[in-house]
Short mmCIF file of C-alpha atoms in Angstrom, two decimals:
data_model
loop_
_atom_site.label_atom_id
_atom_site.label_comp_id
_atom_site.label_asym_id
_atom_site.label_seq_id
_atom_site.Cartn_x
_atom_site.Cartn_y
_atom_site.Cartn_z
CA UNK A 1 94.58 95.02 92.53
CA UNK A 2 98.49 95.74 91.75
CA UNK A 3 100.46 98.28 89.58
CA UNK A 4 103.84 97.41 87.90
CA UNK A 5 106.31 99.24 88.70
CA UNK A 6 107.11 101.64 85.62
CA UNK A 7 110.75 102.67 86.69
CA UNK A 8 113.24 101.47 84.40
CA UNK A 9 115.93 98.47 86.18
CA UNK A 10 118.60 100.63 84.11
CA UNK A 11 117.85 103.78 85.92
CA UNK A 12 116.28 102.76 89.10
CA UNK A 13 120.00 103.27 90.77
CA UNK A 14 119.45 107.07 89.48
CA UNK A 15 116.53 107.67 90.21
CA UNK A 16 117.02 106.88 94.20
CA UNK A 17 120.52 108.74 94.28
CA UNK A 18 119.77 111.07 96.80
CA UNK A 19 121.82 114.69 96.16
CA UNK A 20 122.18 117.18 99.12
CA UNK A 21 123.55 120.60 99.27
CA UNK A 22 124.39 123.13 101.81
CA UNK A 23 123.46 126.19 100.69
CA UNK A 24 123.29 130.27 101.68
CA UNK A 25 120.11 131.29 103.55
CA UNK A 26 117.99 133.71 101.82
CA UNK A 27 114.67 134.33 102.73
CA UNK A 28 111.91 132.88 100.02
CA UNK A 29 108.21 131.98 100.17
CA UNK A 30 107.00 128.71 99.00
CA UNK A 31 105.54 129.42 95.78
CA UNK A 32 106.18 128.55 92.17
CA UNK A 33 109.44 130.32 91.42
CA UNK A 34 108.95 132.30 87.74
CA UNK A 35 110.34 129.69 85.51
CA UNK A 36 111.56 132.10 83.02
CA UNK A 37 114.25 133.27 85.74
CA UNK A 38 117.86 133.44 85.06
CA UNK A 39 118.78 130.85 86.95
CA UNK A 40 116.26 128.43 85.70
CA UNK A 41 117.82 129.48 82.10
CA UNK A 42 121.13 128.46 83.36
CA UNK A 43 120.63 125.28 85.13
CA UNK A 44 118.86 124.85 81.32
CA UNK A 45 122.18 126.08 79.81
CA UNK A 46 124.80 124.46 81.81
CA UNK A 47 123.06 120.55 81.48
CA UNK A 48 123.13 121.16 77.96
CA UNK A 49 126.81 122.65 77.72
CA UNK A 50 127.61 118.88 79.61
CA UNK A 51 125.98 117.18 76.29
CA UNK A 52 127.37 119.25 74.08
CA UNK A 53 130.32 118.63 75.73
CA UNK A 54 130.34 114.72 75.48
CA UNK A 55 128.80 115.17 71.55
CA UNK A 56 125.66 114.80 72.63
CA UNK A 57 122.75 116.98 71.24
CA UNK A 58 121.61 119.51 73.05
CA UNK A 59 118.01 119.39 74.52
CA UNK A 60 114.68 121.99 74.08
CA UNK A 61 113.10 123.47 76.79
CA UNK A 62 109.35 121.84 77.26
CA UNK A 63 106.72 123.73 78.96
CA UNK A 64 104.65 120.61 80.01
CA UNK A 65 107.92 118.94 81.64
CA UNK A 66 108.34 122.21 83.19
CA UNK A 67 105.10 121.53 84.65
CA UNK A 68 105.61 118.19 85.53
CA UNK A 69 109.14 119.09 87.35
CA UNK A 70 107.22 122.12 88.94
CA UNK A 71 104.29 119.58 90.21
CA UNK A 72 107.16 117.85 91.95
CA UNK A 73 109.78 120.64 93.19
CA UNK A 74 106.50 121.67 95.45
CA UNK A 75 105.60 118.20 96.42
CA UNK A 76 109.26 117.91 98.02
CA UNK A 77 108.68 121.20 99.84
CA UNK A 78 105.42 120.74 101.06
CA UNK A 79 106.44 117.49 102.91
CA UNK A 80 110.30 118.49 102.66
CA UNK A 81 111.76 115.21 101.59
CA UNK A 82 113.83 114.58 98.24
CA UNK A 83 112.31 111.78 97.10
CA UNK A 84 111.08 110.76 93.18
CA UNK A 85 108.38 108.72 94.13
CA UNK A 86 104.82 110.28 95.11
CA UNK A 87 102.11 108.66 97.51
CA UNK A 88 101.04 105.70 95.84
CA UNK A 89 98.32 104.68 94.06
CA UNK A 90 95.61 102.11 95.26
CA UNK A 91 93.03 101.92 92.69
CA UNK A 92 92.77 101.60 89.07
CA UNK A 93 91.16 105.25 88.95
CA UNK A 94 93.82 106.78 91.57
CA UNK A 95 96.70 105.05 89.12
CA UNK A 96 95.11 107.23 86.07
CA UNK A 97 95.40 110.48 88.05
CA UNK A 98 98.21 110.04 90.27
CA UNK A 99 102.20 111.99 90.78
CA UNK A 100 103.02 108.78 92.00
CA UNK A 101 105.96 108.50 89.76
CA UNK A 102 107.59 110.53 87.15
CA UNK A 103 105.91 109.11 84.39
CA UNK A 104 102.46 109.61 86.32
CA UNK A 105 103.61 113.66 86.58
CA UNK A 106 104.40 113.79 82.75
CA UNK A 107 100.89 112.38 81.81
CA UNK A 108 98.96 114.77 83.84
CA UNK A 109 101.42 117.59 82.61
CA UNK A 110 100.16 116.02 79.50
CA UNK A 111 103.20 115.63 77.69
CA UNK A 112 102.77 111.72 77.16
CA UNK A 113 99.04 110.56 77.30
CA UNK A 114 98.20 107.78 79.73
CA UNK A 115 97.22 105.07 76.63
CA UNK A 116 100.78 105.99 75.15
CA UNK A 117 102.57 104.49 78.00
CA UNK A 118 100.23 102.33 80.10
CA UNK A 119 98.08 99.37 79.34
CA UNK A 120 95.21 97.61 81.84
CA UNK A 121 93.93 94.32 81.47
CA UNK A 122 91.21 92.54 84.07
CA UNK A 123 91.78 89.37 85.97
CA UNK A 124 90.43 88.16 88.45
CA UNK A 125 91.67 90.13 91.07
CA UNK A 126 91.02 93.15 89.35
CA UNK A 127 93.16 95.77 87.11
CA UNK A 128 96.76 95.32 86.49
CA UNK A 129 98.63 98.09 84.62
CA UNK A 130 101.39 97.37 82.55
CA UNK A 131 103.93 99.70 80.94
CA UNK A 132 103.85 99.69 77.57
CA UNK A 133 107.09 98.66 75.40
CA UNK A 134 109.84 101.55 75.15
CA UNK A 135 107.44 103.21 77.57
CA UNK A 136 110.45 103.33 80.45
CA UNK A 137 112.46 104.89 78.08
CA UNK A 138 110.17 108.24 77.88
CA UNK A 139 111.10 109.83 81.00
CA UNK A 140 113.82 110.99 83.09
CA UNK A 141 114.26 112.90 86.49
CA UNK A 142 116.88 114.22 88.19
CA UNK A 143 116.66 116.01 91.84
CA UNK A 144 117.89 118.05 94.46
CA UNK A 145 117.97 119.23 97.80
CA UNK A 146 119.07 122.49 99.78
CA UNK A 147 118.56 122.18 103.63
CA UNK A 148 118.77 125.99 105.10
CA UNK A 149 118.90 126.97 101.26
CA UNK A 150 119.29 130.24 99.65
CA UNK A 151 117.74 131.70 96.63
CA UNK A 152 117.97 129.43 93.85
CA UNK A 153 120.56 131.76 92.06
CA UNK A 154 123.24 131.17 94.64
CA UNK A 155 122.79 127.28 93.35
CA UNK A 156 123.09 126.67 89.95
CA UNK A 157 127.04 125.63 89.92
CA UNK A 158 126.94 123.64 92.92
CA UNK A 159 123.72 121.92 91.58
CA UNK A 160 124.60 121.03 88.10
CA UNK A 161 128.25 120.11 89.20
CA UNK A 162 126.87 117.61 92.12
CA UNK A 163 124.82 116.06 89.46
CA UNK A 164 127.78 115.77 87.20
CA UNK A 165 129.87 114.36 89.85
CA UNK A 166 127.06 111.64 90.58
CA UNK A 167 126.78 108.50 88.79
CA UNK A 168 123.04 108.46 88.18
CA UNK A 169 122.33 112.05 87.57
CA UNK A 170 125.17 112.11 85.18
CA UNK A 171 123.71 109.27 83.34
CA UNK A 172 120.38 110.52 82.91
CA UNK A 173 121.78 113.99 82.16
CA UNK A 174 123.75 112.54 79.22
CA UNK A 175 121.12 109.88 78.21
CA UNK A 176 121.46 110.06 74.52
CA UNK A 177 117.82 109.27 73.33
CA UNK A 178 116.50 112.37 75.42
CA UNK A 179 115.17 115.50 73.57
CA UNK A 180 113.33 118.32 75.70
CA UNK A 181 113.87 119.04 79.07
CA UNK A 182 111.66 121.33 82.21
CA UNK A 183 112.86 122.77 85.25
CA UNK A 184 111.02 123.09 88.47
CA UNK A 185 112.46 124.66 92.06
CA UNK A 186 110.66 125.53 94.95
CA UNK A 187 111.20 126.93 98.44
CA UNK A 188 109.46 125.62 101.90
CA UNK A 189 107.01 128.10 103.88
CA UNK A 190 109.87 129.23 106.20
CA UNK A 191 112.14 129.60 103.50
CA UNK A 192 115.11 127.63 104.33
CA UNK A 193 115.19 124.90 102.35
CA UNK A 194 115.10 124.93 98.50
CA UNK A 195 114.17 122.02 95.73
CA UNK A 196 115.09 121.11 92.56
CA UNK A 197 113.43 119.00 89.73
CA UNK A 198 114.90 118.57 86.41
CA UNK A 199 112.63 116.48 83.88
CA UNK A 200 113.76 114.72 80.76
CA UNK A 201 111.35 113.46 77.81
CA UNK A 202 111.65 111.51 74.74
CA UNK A 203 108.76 112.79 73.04
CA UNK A 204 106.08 110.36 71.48
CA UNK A 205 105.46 111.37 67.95
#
């Protein structure tokens, strides 16, 4: 049994672009943060002040990418590495349930349903998933990384302006065909290193 990779070739690049930043230590459990904080609303505000900027319209907040980005903020603090791509799956069933990959986190957010994206067929050695057409186009995710971090406040600048001044997050910050956006963040048990997840959808109508 094998999966296809979902990632998009366009944004693979992005997707792997590893963004770290020193940051001021502030003490923090590891918990999820309340995502109606102000500096959640500003990360929010200042990506879409950057589309607006380049004529680009501005996105919606999503509370199911929210979930999705949350899902993954903790992941990355748990096991404290910045990385987009979850343990992976190794069964047909694991595959349909999995945070192996962004896509994987938006289905069981359930902003996208599995069937919209995904198809299986049998052969014989088994299952083999396929993404659907347009379905690498859905999706987007952007992350980040404070070692000996301070409160997520302190952040938002430097964050948003390292992703601007990165190739791939810029690109899948000002990815035209993109409509909602969530935020997650998280901080590690010993509260010195903080997480960010920002997720981008194209909505399936």
């Amino acid at each position: 049994m094998h999966f296809v990779n979902a990632m998009p070739r366009k944004s693979r690049d992005s997707f792997f672009i590893a963004l770290l930043w020193l940051l001021v230590t502030v003490a923090m459990p590891l918990h999820s943060l309340a995502q109606e904080a102000p500096f959640v609303r500003d990360v929010f505000q200042q990506i879409n002040k950057q589309r607006s900027t380049s004529r680009l319209r501005p996105c919606t907040y999503n509370k199911k990418l929210e979930k999705a980005a949350q899902f993954h903020a903790e992941w990355m603090a748990r096991n404290r590495k910045m990385e987009h791509l979850e343990e992976q799956a190794t069964t047909f069933e694991q595959q349909k349930n999995c945070n192996h990959h962004p896509i994987n986190r938006a289905i069981n957010a359930k902003y996208i349903a599995w069937d919209d994206v995904f198809r299986a067929e049998t052969n014989a050695t088994g299952a083999v998933v396929h993404p659907k057409d347009g379905a690498n186009e859905r999706i987007g995710e952007i992350i980040a990384a404070g070692w000996n971090a301070g409160h997520p406040a302190t952040q938002t600048t430097t964050i948003v302006t390292g992703w601007m001044n990165s190739p791939g997050h810029r690109k899948e910050i000002l990815t035209k065909h993109y409509k909602e956006m969530g935020i997650g963040v998280a901080c590690t048990p010993d509260a010195k290193d903080t997480f960010w997840c920002v997720m981008f959808g194209d909505p399936i109508k």
